[in-house]
CSV table of C-alpha atoms in Angstrom, one decimal:
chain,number,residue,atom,x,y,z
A,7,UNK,CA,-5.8,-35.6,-11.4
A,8,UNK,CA,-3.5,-33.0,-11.4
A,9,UNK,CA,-4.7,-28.9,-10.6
A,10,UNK,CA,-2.7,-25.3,-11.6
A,11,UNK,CA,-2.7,-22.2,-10.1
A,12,UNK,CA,-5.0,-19.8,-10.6
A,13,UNK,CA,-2.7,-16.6,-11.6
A,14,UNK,CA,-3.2,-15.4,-14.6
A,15,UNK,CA,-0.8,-16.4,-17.3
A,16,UNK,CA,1.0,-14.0,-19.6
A,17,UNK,CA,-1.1,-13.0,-22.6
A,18,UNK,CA,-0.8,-16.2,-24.1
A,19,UNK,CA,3.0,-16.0,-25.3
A,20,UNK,CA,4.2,-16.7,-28.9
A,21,UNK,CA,4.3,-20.2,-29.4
A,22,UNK,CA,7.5,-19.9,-31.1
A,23,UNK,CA,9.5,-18.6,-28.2
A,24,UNK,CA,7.6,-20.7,-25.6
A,25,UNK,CA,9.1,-19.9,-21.5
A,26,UNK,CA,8.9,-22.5,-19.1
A,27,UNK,CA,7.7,-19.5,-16.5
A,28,UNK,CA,4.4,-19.8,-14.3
A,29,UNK,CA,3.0,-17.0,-16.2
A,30,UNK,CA,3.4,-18.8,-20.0
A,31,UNK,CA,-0.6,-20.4,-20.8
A,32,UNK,CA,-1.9,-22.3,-23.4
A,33,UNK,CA,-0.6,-21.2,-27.0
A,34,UNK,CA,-2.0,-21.7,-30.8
A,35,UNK,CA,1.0,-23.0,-33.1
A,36,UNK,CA,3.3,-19.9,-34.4
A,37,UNK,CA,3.8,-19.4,-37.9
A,38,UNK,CA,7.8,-19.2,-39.0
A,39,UNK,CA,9.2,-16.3,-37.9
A,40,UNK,CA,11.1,-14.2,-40.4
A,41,UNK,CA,14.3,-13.9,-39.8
A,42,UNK,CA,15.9,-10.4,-38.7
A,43,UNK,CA,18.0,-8.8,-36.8
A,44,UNK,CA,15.9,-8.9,-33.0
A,45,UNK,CA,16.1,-5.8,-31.2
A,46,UNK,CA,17.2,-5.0,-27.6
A,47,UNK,CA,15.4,-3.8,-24.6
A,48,UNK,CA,16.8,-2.4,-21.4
A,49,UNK,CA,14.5,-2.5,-18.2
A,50,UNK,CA,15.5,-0.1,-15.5
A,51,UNK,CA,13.7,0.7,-12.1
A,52,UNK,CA,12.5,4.3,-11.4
A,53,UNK,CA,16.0,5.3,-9.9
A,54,UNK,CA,17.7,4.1,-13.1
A,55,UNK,CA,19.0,0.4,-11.7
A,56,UNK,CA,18.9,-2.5,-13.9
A,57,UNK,CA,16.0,-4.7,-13.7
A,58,UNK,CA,17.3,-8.8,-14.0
A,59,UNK,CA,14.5,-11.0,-14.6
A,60,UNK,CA,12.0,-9.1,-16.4
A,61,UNK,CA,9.7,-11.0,-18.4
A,62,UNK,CA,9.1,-9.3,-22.0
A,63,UNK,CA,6.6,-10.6,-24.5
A,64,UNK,CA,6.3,-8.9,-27.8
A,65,UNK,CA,3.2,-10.1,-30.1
A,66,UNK,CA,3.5,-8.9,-33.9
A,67,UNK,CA,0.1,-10.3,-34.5
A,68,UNK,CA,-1.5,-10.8,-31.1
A,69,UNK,CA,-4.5,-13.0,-32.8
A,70,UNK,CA,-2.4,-15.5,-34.1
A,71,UNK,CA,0.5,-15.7,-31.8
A,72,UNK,CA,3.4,-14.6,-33.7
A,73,UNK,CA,5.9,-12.7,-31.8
A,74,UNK,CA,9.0,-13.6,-29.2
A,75,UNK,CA,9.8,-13.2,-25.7
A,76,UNK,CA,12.9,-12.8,-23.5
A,77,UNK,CA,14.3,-12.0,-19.8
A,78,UNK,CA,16.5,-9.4,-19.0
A,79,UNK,CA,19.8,-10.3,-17.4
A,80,UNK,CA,22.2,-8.7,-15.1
A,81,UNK,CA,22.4,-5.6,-16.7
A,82,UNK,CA,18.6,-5.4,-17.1
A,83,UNK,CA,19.0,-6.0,-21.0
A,84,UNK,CA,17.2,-8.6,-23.0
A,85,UNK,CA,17.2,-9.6,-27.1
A,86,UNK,CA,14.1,-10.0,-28.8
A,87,UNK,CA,15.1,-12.1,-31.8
A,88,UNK,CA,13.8,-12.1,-35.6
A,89,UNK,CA,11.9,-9.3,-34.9
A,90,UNK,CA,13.4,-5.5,-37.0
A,91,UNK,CA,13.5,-2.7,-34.5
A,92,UNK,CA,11.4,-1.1,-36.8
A,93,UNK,CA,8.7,-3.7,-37.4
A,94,UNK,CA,4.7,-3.1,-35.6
A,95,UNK,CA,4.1,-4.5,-32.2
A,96,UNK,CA,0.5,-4.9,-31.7
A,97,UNK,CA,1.1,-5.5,-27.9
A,98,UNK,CA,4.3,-5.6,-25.5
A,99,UNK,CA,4.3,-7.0,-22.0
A,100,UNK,CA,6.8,-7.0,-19.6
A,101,UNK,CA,6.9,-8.1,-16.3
A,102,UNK,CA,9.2,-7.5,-13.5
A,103,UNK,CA,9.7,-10.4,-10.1
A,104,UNK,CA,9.0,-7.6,-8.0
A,105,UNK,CA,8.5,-4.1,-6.4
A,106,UNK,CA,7.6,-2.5,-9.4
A,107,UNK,CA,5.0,-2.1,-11.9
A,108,UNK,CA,4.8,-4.2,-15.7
A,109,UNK,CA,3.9,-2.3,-18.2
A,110,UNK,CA,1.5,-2.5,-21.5
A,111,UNK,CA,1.9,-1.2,-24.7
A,112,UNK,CA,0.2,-1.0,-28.0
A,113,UNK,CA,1.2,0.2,-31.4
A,114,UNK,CA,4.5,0.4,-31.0
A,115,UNK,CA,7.9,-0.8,-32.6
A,116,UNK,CA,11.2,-2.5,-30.7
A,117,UNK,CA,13.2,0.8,-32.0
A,118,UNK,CA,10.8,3.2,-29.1
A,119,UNK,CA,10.9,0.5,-26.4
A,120,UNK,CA,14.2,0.2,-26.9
A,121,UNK,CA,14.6,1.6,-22.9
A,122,UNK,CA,11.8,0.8,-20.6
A,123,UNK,CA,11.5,2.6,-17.2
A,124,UNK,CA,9.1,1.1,-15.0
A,125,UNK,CA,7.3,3.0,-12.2
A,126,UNK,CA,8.0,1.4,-8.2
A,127,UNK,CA,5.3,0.3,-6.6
A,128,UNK,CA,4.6,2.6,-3.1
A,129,UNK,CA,2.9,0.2,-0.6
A,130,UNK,CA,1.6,3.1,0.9
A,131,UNK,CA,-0.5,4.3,-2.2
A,132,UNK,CA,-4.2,4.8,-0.7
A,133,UNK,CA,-5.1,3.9,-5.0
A,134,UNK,CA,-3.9,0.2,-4.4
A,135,UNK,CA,-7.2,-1.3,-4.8
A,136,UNK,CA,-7.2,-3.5,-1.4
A,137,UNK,CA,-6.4,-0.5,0.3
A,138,UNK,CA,-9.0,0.7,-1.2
A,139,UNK,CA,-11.6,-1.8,-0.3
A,140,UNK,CA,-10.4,-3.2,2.3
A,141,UNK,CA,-8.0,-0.5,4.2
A,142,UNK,CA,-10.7,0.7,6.8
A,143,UNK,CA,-10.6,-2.5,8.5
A,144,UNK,CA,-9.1,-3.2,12.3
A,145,UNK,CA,-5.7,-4.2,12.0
A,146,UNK,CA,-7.1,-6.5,14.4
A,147,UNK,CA,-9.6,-7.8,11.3
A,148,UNK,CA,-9.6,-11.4,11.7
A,149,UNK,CA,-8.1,-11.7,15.3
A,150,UNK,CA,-8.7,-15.3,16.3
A,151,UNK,CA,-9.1,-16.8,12.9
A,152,UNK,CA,-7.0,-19.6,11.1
A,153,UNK,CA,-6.8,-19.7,7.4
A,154,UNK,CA,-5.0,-22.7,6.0
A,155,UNK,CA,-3.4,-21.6,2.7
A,156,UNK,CA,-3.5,-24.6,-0.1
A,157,UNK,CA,-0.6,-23.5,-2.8
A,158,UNK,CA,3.0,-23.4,-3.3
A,159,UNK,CA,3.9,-22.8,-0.1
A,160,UNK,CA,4.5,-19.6,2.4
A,161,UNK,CA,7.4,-17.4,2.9
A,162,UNK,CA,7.3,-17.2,6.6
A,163,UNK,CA,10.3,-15.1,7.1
A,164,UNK,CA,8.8,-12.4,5.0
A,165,UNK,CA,8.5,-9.3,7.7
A,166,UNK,CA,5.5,-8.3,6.8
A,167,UNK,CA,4.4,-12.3,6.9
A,168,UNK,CA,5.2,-12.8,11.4
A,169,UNK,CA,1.7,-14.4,11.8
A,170,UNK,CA,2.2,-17.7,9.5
A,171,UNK,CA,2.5,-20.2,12.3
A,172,UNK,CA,3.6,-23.3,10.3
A,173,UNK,CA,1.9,-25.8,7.7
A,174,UNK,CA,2.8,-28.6,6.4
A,175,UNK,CA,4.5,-30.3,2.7
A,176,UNK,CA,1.4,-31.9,1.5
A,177,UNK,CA,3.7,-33.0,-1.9
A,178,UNK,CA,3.3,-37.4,-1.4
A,179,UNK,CA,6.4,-37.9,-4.0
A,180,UNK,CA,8.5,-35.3,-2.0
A,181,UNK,CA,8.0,-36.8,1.4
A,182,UNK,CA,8.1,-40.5,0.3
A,183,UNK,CA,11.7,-39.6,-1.3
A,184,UNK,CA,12.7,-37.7,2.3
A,185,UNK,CA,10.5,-37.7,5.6
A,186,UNK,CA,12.3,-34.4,6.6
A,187,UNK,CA,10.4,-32.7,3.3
A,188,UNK,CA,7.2,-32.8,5.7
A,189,UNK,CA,8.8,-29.5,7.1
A,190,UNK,CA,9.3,-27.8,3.8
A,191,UNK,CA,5.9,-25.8,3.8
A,192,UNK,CA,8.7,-23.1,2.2
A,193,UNK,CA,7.6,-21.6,-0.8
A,194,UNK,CA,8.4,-24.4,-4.4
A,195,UNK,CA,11.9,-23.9,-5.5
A,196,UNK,CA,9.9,-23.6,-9.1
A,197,UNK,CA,6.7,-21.5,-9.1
A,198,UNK,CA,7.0,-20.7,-5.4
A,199,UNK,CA,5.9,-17.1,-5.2
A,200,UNK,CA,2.4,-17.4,-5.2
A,201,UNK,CA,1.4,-19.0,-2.4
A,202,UNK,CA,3.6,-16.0,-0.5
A,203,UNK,CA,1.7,-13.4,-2.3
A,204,UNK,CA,-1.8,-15.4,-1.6
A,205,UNK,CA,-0.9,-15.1,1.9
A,206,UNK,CA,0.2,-11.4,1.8
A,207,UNK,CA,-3.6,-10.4,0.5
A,208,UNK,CA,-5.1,-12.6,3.1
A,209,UNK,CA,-3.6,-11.4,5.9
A,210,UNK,CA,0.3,-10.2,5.9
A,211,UNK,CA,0.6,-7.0,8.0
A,212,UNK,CA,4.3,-5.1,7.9
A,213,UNK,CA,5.2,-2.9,10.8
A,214,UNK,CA,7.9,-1.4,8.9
A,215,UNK,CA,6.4,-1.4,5.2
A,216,UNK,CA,3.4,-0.5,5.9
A,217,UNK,CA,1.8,-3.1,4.0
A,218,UNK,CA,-1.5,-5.1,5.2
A,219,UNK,CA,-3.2,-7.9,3.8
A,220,UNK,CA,-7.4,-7.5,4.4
A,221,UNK,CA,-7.7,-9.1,7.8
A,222,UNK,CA,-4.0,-8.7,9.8
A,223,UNK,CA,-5.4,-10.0,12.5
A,224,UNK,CA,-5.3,-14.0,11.4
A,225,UNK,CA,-3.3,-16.6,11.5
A,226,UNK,CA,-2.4,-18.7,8.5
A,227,UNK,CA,-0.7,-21.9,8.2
A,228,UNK,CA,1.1,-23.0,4.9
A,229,UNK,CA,0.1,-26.1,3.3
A,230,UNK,CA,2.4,-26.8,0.1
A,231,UNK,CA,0.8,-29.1,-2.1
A,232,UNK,CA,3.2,-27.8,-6.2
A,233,UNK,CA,6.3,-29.7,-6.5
A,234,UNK,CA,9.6,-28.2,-5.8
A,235,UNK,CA,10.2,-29.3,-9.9
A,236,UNK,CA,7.5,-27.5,-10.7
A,237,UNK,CA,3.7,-28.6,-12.6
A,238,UNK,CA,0.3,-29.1,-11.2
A,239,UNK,CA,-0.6,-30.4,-8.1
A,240,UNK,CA,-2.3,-33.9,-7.4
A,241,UNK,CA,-5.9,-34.4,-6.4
A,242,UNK,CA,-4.1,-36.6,-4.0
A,243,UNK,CA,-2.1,-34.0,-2.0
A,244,UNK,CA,-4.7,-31.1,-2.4
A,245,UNK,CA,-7.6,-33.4,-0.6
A,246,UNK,CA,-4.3,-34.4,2.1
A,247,UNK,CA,-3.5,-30.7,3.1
A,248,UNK,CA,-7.4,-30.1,3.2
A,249,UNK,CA,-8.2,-32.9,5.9
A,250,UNK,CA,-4.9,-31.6,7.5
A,251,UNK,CA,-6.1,-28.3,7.5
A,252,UNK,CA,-9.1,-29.1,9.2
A,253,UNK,CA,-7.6,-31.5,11.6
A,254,UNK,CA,-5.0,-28.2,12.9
A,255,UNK,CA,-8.2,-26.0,13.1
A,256,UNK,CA,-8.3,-23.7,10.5
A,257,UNK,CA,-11.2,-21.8,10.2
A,258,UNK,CA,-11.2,-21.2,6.2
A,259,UNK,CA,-9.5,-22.7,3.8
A,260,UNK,CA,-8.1,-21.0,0.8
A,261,UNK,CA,-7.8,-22.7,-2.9
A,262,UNK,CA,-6.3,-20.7,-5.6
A,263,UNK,CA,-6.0,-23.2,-7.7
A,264,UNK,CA,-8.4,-25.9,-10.2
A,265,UNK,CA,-8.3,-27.2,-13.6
A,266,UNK,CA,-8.4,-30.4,-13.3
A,267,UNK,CA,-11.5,-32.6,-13.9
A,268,UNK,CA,-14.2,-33.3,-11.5
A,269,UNK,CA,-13.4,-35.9,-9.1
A,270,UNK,CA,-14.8,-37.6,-5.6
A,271,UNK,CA,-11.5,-37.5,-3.9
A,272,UNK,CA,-11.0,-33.7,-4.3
A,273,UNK,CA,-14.9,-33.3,-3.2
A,274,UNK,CA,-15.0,-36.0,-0.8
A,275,UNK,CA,-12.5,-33.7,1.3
A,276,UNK,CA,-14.2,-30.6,0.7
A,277,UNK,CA,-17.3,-32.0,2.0
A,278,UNK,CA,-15.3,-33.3,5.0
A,279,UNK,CA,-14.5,-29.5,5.9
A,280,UNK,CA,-17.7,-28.3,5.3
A,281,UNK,CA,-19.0,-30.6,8.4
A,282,UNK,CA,-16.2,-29.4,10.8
A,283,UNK,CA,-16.9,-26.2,10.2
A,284,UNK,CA,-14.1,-24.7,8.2
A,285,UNK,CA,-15.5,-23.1,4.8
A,286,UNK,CA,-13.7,-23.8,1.6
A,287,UNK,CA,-13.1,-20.6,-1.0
A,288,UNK,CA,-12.0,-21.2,-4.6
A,289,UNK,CA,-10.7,-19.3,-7.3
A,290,UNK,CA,-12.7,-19.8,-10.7
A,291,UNK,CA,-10.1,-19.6,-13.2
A,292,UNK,CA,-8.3,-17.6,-15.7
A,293,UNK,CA,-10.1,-18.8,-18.9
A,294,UNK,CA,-11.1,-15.6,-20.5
A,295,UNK,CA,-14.5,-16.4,-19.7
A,296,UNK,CA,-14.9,-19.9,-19.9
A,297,UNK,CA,-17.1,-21.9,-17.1
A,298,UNK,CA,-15.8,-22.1,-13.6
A,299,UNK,CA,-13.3,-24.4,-13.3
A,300,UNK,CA,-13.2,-27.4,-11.2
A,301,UNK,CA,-13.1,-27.4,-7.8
A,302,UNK,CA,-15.0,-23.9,-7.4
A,303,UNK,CA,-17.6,-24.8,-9.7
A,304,UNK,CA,-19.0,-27.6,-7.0
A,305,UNK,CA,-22.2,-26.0,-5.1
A,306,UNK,CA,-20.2,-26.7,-1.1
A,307,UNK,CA,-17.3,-24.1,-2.3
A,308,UNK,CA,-17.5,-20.3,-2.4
A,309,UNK,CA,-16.8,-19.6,-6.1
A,310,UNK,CA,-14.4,-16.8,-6.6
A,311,UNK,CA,-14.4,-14.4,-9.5
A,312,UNK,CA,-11.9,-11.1,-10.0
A,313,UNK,CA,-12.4,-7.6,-10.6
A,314,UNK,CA,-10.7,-4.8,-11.3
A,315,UNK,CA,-10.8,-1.2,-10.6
A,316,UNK,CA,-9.2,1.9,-13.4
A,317,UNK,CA,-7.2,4.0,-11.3
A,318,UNK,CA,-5.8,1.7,-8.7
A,319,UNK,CA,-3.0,0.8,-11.0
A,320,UNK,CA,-1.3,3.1,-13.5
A,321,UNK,CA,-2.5,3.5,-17.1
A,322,UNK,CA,0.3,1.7,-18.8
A,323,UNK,CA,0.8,-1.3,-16.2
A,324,UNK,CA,-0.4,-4.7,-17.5
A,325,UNK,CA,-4.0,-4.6,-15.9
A,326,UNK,CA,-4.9,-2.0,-18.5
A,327,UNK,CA,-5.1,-4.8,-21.0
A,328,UNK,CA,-7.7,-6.7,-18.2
A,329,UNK,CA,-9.9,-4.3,-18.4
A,330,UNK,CA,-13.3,-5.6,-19.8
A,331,UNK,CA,-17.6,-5.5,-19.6
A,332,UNK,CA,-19.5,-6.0,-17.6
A,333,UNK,CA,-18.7,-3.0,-15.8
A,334,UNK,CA,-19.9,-1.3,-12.0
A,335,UNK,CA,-23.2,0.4,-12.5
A,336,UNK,CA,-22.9,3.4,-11.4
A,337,UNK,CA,-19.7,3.0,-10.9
A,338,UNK,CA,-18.1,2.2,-14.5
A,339,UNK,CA,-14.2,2.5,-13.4
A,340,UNK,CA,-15.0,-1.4,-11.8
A,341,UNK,CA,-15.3,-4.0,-14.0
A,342,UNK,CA,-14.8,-7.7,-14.3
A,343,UNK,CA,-11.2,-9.1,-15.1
A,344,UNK,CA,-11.3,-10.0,-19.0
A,345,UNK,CA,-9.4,-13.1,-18.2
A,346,UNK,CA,-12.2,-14.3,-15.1
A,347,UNK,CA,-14.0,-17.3,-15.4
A,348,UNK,CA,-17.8,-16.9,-15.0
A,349,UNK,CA,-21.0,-18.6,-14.7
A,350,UNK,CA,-24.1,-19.5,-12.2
A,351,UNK,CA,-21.6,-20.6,-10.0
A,352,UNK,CA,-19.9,-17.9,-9.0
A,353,UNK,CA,-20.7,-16.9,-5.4
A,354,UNK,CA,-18.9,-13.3,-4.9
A,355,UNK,CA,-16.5,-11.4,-7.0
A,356,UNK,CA,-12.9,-10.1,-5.2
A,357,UNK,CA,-10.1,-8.1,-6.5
A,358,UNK,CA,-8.3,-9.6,-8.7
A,359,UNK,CA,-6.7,-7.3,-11.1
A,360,UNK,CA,-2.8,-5.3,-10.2
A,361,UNK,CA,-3.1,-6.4,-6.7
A,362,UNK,CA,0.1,-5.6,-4.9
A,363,UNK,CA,1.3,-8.2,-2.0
A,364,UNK,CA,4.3,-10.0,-0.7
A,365,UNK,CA,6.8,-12.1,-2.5
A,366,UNK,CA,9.6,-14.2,-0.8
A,367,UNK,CA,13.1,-13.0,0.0
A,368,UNK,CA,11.0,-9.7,1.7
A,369,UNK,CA,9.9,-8.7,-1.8
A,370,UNK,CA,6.5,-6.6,-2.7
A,371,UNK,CA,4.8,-7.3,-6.4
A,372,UNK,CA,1.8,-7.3,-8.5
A,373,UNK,CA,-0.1,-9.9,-9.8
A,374,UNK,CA,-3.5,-10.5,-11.6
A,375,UNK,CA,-6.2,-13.5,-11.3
A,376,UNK,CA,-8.6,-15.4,-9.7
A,377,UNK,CA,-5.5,-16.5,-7.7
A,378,UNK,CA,-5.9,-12.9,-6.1
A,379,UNK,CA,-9.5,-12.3,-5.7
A,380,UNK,CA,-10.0,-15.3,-3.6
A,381,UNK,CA,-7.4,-15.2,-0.6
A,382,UNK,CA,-9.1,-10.9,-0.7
A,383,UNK,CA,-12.4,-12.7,0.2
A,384,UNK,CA,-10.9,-15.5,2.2
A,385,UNK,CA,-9.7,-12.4,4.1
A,386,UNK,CA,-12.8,-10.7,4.3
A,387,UNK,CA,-14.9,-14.1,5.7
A,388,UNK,CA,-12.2,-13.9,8.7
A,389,UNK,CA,-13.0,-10.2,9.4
A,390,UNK,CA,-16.9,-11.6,9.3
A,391,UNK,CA,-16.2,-14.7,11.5
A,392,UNK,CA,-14.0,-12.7,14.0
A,393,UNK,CA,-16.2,-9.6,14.5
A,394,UNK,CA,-18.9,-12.2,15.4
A,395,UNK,CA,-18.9,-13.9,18.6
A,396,UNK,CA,-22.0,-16.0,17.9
A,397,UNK,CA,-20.9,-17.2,14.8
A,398,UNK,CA,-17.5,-18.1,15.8
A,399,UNK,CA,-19.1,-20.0,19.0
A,400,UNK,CA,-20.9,-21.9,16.5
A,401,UNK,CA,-20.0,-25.9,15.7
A,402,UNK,CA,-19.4,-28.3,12.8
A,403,UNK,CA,-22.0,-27.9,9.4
A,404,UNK,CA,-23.7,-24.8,11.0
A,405,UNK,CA,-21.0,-22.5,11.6
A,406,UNK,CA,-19.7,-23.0,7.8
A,407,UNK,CA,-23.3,-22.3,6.4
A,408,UNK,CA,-23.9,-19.5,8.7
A,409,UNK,CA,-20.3,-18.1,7.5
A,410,UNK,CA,-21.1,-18.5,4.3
A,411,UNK,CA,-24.7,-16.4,4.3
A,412,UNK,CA,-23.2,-14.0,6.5
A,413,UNK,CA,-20.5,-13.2,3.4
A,414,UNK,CA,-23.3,-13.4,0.8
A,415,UNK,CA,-25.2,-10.9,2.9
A,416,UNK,CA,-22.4,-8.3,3.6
């Protein structure tokens, strides 16, 4: 069985012009496009550099997938082809790898976004909505606590990343090619960023940024279990770097990940954890609503669902288009991710919408999903765990039930 991450995919890109990036999702078949021209686009930073590797997607008709997409290069400049300059955009995207903000647009044309500059992200914004939540906590929040993190693997260079204190390469086809790629707990040379920024939200903590996760005060361990060449991870591997998590003493484990279907390995493992102690939290998926995906929707895991907040991101970044009912009563400005998963099983809801973490190669970035909102209350369990003596002293079956009320309670 094989499982994807939990990040929410880009708007469901033209069919047509279909990327082989994480963020592409599941498409409806394009029509023919008509030829023209294309248009360009130049994506600069907020200091007027060029921006390589932005991601734009361009729907003319956002309902039945027609459009195109492109990357910007070197000098920040990308061609959207058979598209006029002048022609109606119902919706542009564009997402940038890092430190700054993507941006949303409706009712335009390719002629008025022919230059796009996007705002940088200050880490230091008391807006970001996990500082917001989460920034009265100890930096000591989680002090003793050991969260394995199941993904694409850690960045544990990043500066603001000096508590990861290892993991493991839970890929079987990797390490049956090459022992040595045990070690490579790195982030995938495909797809790799996630697990770094999954880490970041957990727990990262940067002396000179300035940037904290929700409980700085863990440790986490790496456990890599997406191919290097990219695609979803096996059933397999994810019930490996489980056990293995357990077995090197983590405390909670994090899974932003699921898909696939309902199998007795993948719970089997779970299960396993749940006696030792260690508490398994899950994201539910980026299905625009759909049931909760498989593994959170299982009754032993703490189902994960994302929210957002209007005002912790700007008005024209990408979340905007995320924002949905149900809302906060009283508090309207929250509401729940248009692109969550929901259902009975859902357990708690975390923030999942423009959260800003760490990328590898020391980067900072925003992403949106499930994929977010669960390492934010993977986070918050540790603060709960650590700030507890009695808990933490507890053993096996009870201390992961008696975690698991005392976050359903707080």
């Amino acid at each position: 069985q094989r499982f994807r991450i939990h990040r929410k995919p880009a708007r469901k890109k033209p069919a047509a012009k279909r990327s082989t990036t994480a963020r592409a999702g599941k498409m409806k078949a394009a029509k023919a496009p008509v030829a023209a021209a294309g248009f360009d686009v130049t994506v600069t930073g907020a200091n007027g550099s060029a921006i390589k590797g932005a991601q734009i997607v361009a729907f003319t008709n956002f309902a039945t997938r027609e459009g195109a997409s492109a990357t910007t290069g070197a000098n920040g400049r990308a061609t959207l082809k058979d598209i006029s300059p002048g022609r109606k955009l119902e919706r542009v995207y564009v997402y940038p790898k890092a430190d700054h903000w993507g941006l949303y647009a409706t009712d335009t044309t390719g002629s008025k976004l022919s230059h796009i500059k996007l705002k940088a992200i200050n880490l230091q914004d008391p807006s970001l909505l996990l500082t917001q939540l989460y920034g009265s906590l100890p930096l000591t929040a989680g002090e003793g606590v050991i969260v394995g993190i199941i993904d694409s693997g850690v960045d544990g260079g990043h500066p603001d990343l000096p508590n990861v204190t290892g993991g493991l390469n839970c890929v079987s086809d990797e390490v049956r090619a090459n022992a040595a790629a045990a070690a490579d707990w790195r982030p995938g040379l495909k797809d790799g960023e996630h697990g770094t920024h999954v880490a970041g939200i957990v727990g990262g903590r940067g002396a000179t940024s300035g940037f904290r996760g929700v409980a700085p005060g863990v440790s986490l361990r790496s456990y890599r279990v997406f191919p290097d060449i990219g695609g979803g991870a096996s059933n397999f591997d994810i019930a490996k770097a489980i056990d293995i998590a357990v077995a090197e003493g983590c405390h909670i484990v994090n899974m932003s990940l699921g898909g696939g279907p309902k199998d007795d390995l993948t719970r089997a493992a779970i299960n396993r954890a749940l006696d030792a102690g260690t508490v398994v939290i899950v994201a539910a998926g980026n299905d625009y609503r759909e049931p909760v995906s498989f593994p959170a929707a299982l009754t032993e895991c703490v189902a994960v669902s994302a929210m957002g907040r209007v005002g912790s991101f700007p008005k024209d970044a990408v979340g905007t288009s995320d924002i949905a009912a149900p809302k906060g009563v009283p508090a309207t400005h929250d509401f729940v991710a248009a692109f969550s998963n929901f259902g009975s099983e859902i357990d708690v809801t975390g923030a999942g919408v423009e959260i800003v973490s760490t990328l590898p190669n020391d980067g900072h970035g925003s992403m949106s999903g499930t994929s977010m909102a669960c390492p934010a209350v993977a986070g918050y369990a540790a603060y709960l765990l650590a700030k507890d003596p009695a808990l933490k002293q507890k053993n096996g079956a009870d201390r992961s039930r008696a975690l698991k009320d005392a976050l359903y309670a707080s």
